Amino acid sequence: MRLITTGVPVDVSAVLLASNGKVRSDHDLVFYNHLHHDGVRTSGDTVFADLPHVPDDVHTVAVIASIDLEAQPTAVFDHHSRWRTETTQPAGTALSFEPAPFTSGETVAIVVEIYRHASGWKVRAVGQGYDTGLAGLAADYGIDVEP
């Protein structure tokens, strides 16, 4: 999955989630300081999921876009700062998703989710923004954020 952005610098990460929608441990956050874990890796604007290598107890891989607030402290996702994702499968099939502009000061978004379905995997567009930033997303997923 490749994230294409306009207007703001964005960090791309992935969160590996168990069936309860929470991380198994803080290592399940894959980002620029922890580039790979259990079949998922990040590289610049792209998340790679090697699905046969994702452990059975991971039911969802959430791809996350977060504005780099160190580079642009007042930026939010809105009609000036947008993102879209392109998902490509090994067979070459491509999917694209671009949400409507956010309107509530969101700085973080769940872009898409890759989730287990029957004996395979599916992808769903999500586009859910967080005006509580990474701390709000981390709390929802059970990631321990140090003060």
PDB file of C-alpha atoms in Angstrom:
ATOM      1  CA  MET A   1       0.000   0.000   0.000  1.00  0.00           C
ATOM      2  CA  ARG A   2       1.414   3.312  -1.056  1.00  0.00           C
ATOM      3  CA  LEU A   3       0.222   6.581   0.468  1.00  0.00           C
ATOM      4  CA  ILE A   4       0.216   9.667  -1.747  1.00  0.00           C
ATOM      5  CA  THR A   5      -0.173  12.991   0.018  1.00  0.00           C
ATOM      6  CA  THR A   6      -0.533  16.640  -0.899  1.00  0.00           C
ATOM      7  CA  GLY A   7      -0.029  19.660   1.307  1.00  0.00           C
ATOM      8  CA  VAL A   8       1.685  18.107   4.340  1.00  0.00           C
ATOM      9  CA  PRO A   9       4.517  15.725   5.247  1.00  0.00           C
ATOM     10  CA  VAL A  10       3.015  12.422   6.414  1.00  0.00           C
ATOM     11  CA  ASP A  11       4.407   9.375   8.203  1.00  0.00           C
ATOM     12  CA  VAL A  12       3.067   5.951   7.249  1.00  0.00           C
ATOM     13  CA  SER A  13       2.817   3.123   9.761  1.00  0.00           C
ATOM     14  CA  ALA A  14       0.994  -0.157  10.301  1.00  0.00           C
ATOM     15  CA  VAL A  15      -0.562  -1.731  13.370  1.00  0.00           C
ATOM     16  CA  LEU A  16      -0.953  -5.500  13.727  1.00  0.00           C
ATOM     17  CA  LEU A  17      -4.149  -6.316  15.628  1.00  0.00           C
ATOM     18  CA  ALA A  18      -5.437  -9.454  17.322  1.00  0.00           C
ATOM     19  CA  SER A  19      -9.067 -10.587  17.072  1.00  0.00           C
ATOM     20  CA  ASN A  20     -10.016  -8.190  19.905  1.00  0.00           C
ATOM     21  CA  GLY A  21      -8.884  -5.166  17.851  1.00  0.00           C
ATOM     22  CA  LYS A  22      -5.869  -4.537  20.097  1.00  0.00           C
ATOM     23  CA  VAL A  23      -2.131  -5.033  19.640  1.00  0.00           C
ATOM     24  CA  ARG A  24      -0.564  -8.147  21.115  1.00  0.00           C
ATOM     25  CA  SER A  25       2.335  -5.980  22.357  1.00  0.00           C
ATOM     26  CA  ASP A  26       3.829  -2.567  21.588  1.00  0.00           C
ATOM     27  CA  HIS A  27       6.033  -4.289  18.967  1.00  0.00           C
ATOM     28  CA  ASP A  28       2.924  -4.580  16.768  1.00  0.00           C
ATOM     29  CA  LEU A  29       3.350  -0.925  15.754  1.00  0.00           C
ATOM     30  CA  VAL A  30       5.492  -0.852  12.592  1.00  0.00           C
ATOM     31  CA  PHE A  31       6.860   2.610  11.772  1.00  0.00           C
ATOM     32  CA  TYR A  32      10.033   4.540  10.892  1.00  0.00           C
ATOM     33  CA  ASN A  33      11.798   3.509  14.151  1.00  0.00           C
ATOM     34  CA  HIS A  34      10.607  -0.133  13.970  1.00  0.00           C
ATOM     35  CA  LEU A  35      10.570  -0.901  10.232  1.00  0.00           C
ATOM     36  CA  HIS A  36       9.383  -4.508  10.205  1.00  0.00           C
ATOM     37  CA  HIS A  37       7.572  -7.024  12.359  1.00  0.00           C
ATOM     38  CA  ASP A  38       5.837 -10.357  11.688  1.00  0.00           C
ATOM     39  CA  GLY A  39       5.528 -10.061   7.902  1.00  0.00           C
ATOM     40  CA  VAL A  40       4.772  -6.328   7.753  1.00  0.00           C
ATOM     41  CA  ARG A  41       7.287  -3.594   6.927  1.00  0.00           C
ATOM     42  CA  THR A  42       7.324   0.090   6.112  1.00  0.00           C
ATOM     43  CA  SER A  43       9.547   1.914   3.671  1.00  0.00           C
ATOM     44  CA  GLY A  44       8.981   5.616   3.132  1.00  0.00           C
ATOM     45  CA  ASP A  45       5.424   6.082   1.897  1.00  0.00           C
ATOM     46  CA  THR A  46       4.706   2.353   1.537  1.00  0.00           C
ATOM     47  CA  VAL A  47       3.545  -0.523   3.748  1.00  0.00           C
ATOM     48  CA  PHE A  48       4.317  -4.053   2.564  1.00  0.00           C
ATOM     49  CA  ALA A  49       2.357  -6.978   3.997  1.00  0.00           C
ATOM     50  CA  ASP A  50       3.747 -10.445   3.259  1.00  0.00           C
ATOM     51  CA  LEU A  51       0.501 -12.115   4.296  1.00  0.00           C
ATOM     52  CA  PRO A  52       1.710 -15.751   4.406  1.00  0.00           C
ATOM     53  CA  HIS A  53       4.224 -14.605   7.059  1.00  0.00           C
ATOM     54  CA  VAL A  54       1.733 -12.744   9.247  1.00  0.00           C
ATOM     55  CA  PRO A  55       1.129 -14.870  12.390  1.00  0.00           C
ATOM     56  CA  ASP A  56      -2.225 -16.590  12.790  1.00  0.00           C
ATOM     57  CA  ASP A  57      -3.089 -14.516  15.868  1.00  0.00           C
ATOM     58  CA  VAL A  58      -2.958 -11.291  13.818  1.00  0.00           C
ATOM     59  CA  HIS A  59      -6.415 -10.711  12.349  1.00  0.00           C
ATOM     60  CA  THR A  60      -6.033  -7.183  10.981  1.00  0.00           C
ATOM     61  CA  VAL A  61      -3.250  -4.949   9.702  1.00  0.00           C
ATOM     62  CA  ALA A  62      -4.311  -1.301   9.918  1.00  0.00           C
ATOM     63  CA  VAL A  63      -2.403   1.159   7.719  1.00  0.00           C
ATOM     64  CA  ILE A  64      -2.072   4.572   9.358  1.00  0.00           C
ATOM     65  CA  ALA A  65      -1.280   8.059   7.999  1.00  0.00           C
ATOM     66  CA  SER A  66      -0.109  10.675  10.490  1.00  0.00           C
ATOM     67  CA  ILE A  67       0.923  14.226   9.796  1.00  0.00           C
ATOM     68  CA  ASP A  68       4.531  14.944  10.760  1.00  0.00           C
ATOM     69  CA  LEU A  69       3.711  17.602  13.349  1.00  0.00           C
ATOM     70  CA  GLU A  70       7.394  18.295  13.995  1.00  0.00           C
ATOM     71  CA  ALA A  71       7.701  19.496  10.401  1.00  0.00           C
ATOM     72  CA  GLN A  72       4.321  21.293  10.334  1.00  0.00           C
ATOM     73  CA  PRO A  73       2.966  21.712  13.894  1.00  0.00           C
ATOM     74  CA  THR A  74      -0.377  23.299  12.937  1.00  0.00           C
ATOM     75  CA  ALA A  75      -1.241  21.062   9.978  1.00  0.00           C
ATOM     76  CA  VAL A  76      -4.415  19.001   9.787  1.00  0.00           C
ATOM     77  CA  PHE A  77      -6.008  16.805   7.137  1.00  0.00           C
ATOM     78  CA  ASP A  78      -8.478  19.084   5.329  1.00  0.00           C
ATOM     79  CA  HIS A  79      -9.235  20.252   1.785  1.00  0.00           C
ATOM     80  CA  HIS A  80      -5.637  21.596   1.479  1.00  0.00           C
ATOM     81  CA  SER A  81      -3.867  18.593   3.020  1.00  0.00           C
ATOM     82  CA  ARG A  82      -5.093  15.326   1.621  1.00  0.00           C
ATOM     83  CA  TRP A  83      -4.103  11.718   1.105  1.00  0.00           C
ATOM     84  CA  ARG A  84      -5.036   8.763  -1.024  1.00  0.00           C
ATOM     85  CA  THR A  85      -3.814   5.209  -1.057  1.00  0.00           C
ATOM     86  CA  GLU A  86      -2.990   2.784  -3.826  1.00  0.00           C
ATOM     87  CA  THR A  87      -3.063  -0.904  -2.972  1.00  0.00           C
ATOM     88  CA  THR A  88      -1.405  -3.350  -5.331  1.00  0.00           C
ATOM     89  CA  GLN A  89      -1.635  -7.116  -5.101  1.00  0.00           C
ATOM     90  CA  PRO A  90       1.067  -9.490  -6.403  1.00  0.00           C
ATOM     91  CA  ALA A  91      -1.216 -10.431  -9.320  1.00  0.00           C
ATOM     92  CA  GLY A  92      -1.148  -6.769 -10.366  1.00  0.00           C
ATOM     93  CA  THR A  93      -4.691  -5.887  -9.326  1.00  0.00           C
ATOM     94  CA  ALA A  94      -4.760  -2.306  -8.015  1.00  0.00           C
ATOM     95  CA  LEU A  95      -7.255  -0.510  -5.765  1.00  0.00           C
ATOM     96  CA  SER A  96      -7.324   3.189  -4.943  1.00  0.00           C
ATOM     97  CA  PHE A  97      -9.050   5.110  -2.150  1.00  0.00           C
ATOM     98  CA  GLU A  98      -9.276   8.836  -1.393  1.00  0.00           C
ATOM     99  CA  PRO A  99     -11.597  10.001   1.382  1.00  0.00           C
ATOM    100  CA  ALA A 100     -13.565  13.224   1.418  1.00  0.00           C
ATOM    101  CA  PRO A 101     -11.696  16.072   3.169  1.00  0.00           C
ATOM    102  CA  PHE A 102     -11.744  15.859   6.946  1.00  0.00           C
ATOM    103  CA  THR A 103     -13.363  18.754   8.819  1.00  0.00           C
ATOM    104  CA  SER A 104     -12.587  18.331  12.532  1.00  0.00           C
ATOM    105  CA  GLY A 105      -8.853  18.936  12.895  1.00  0.00           C
ATOM    106  CA  GLU A 106      -7.751  15.350  12.253  1.00  0.00           C
ATOM    107  CA  THR A 107      -3.977  14.759  12.186  1.00  0.00           C
ATOM    108  CA  VAL A 108      -4.060  10.957  12.008  1.00  0.00           C
ATOM    109  CA  ALA A 109      -6.156   8.565   9.919  1.00  0.00           C
ATOM    110  CA  ILE A 110      -6.738   4.861   9.558  1.00  0.00           C
ATOM    111  CA  VAL A 111      -6.277   4.569   5.813  1.00  0.00           C
ATOM    112  CA  VAL A 112      -7.165   0.932   5.064  1.00  0.00           C
ATOM    113  CA  GLU A 113      -7.334  -2.386   6.860  1.00  0.00           C
ATOM    114  CA  ILE A 114      -6.163  -5.746   5.619  1.00  0.00           C
ATOM    115  CA  TYR A 115      -8.185  -8.355   7.467  1.00  0.00           C
ATOM    116  CA  ARG A 116      -8.623 -12.118   7.593  1.00  0.00           C
ATOM    117  CA  HIS A 117     -11.740 -13.442   5.923  1.00  0.00           C
ATOM    118  CA  ALA A 118     -12.431 -17.180   5.800  1.00  0.00           C
ATOM    119  CA  SER A 119      -9.141 -18.720   4.640  1.00  0.00           C
ATOM    120  CA  GLY A 120      -7.799 -15.580   2.955  1.00  0.00           C
ATOM    121  CA  TRP A 121      -7.374 -11.834   3.310  1.00  0.00           C
ATOM    122  CA  LYS A 122      -9.414  -8.832   2.192  1.00  0.00           C
ATOM    123  CA  VAL A 123      -8.778  -5.086   2.096  1.00  0.00           C
ATOM    124  CA  ARG A 124     -11.264  -2.431   3.164  1.00  0.00           C
ATOM    125  CA  ALA A 125     -11.034   1.325   2.833  1.00  0.00           C
ATOM    126  CA  VAL A 126     -11.543   3.013   6.199  1.00  0.00           C
ATOM    127  CA  GLY A 127     -10.652   6.715   6.140  1.00  0.00           C
ATOM    128  CA  GLN A 128     -11.342   7.279   9.851  1.00  0.00           C
ATOM    129  CA  GLY A 129      -9.628  10.396  11.187  1.00  0.00           C
ATOM    130  CA  TYR A 130      -8.479  11.198  14.716  1.00  0.00           C
ATOM    131  CA  ASP A 131      -8.496  14.731  16.080  1.00  0.00           C
ATOM    132  CA  THR A 132      -6.796  13.309  19.208  1.00  0.00           C
ATOM    133  CA  GLY A 133      -3.643  12.503  17.216  1.00  0.00           C
ATOM    134  CA  LEU A 134      -1.444   9.471  17.604  1.00  0.00           C
ATOM    135  CA  ALA A 135      -2.165   9.292  21.338  1.00  0.00           C
ATOM    136  CA  GLY A 136      -5.880   8.748  20.657  1.00  0.00           C
ATOM    137  CA  LEU A 137      -5.227   6.096  18.025  1.00  0.00           C
ATOM    138  CA  ALA A 138      -2.665   4.364  20.250  1.00  0.00           C
ATOM    139  CA  ALA A 139      -5.109   4.279  23.163  1.00  0.00           C
ATOM    140  CA  ASP A 140      -7.827   2.748  20.974  1.00  0.00           C
ATOM    141  CA  TYR A 141      -5.460   0.007  19.839  1.00  0.00           C
ATOM    142  CA  GLY A 142      -3.960  -0.710  23.281  1.00  0.00           C
ATOM    143  CA  ILE A 143      -0.504   0.687  22.506  1.00  0.00           C
ATOM    144  CA  ASP A 144       1.316   1.980  25.599  1.00  0.00           C
ATOM    145  CA  VAL A 145       2.464   5.540  24.898  1.00  0.00           C
ATOM    146  CA  GLU A 146       5.104   6.859  27.262  1.00  0.00           C
ATOM    147  CA  PRO A 147       4.522  10.421  28.532  1.00  0.00           C
TER     148      PRO A 147
END
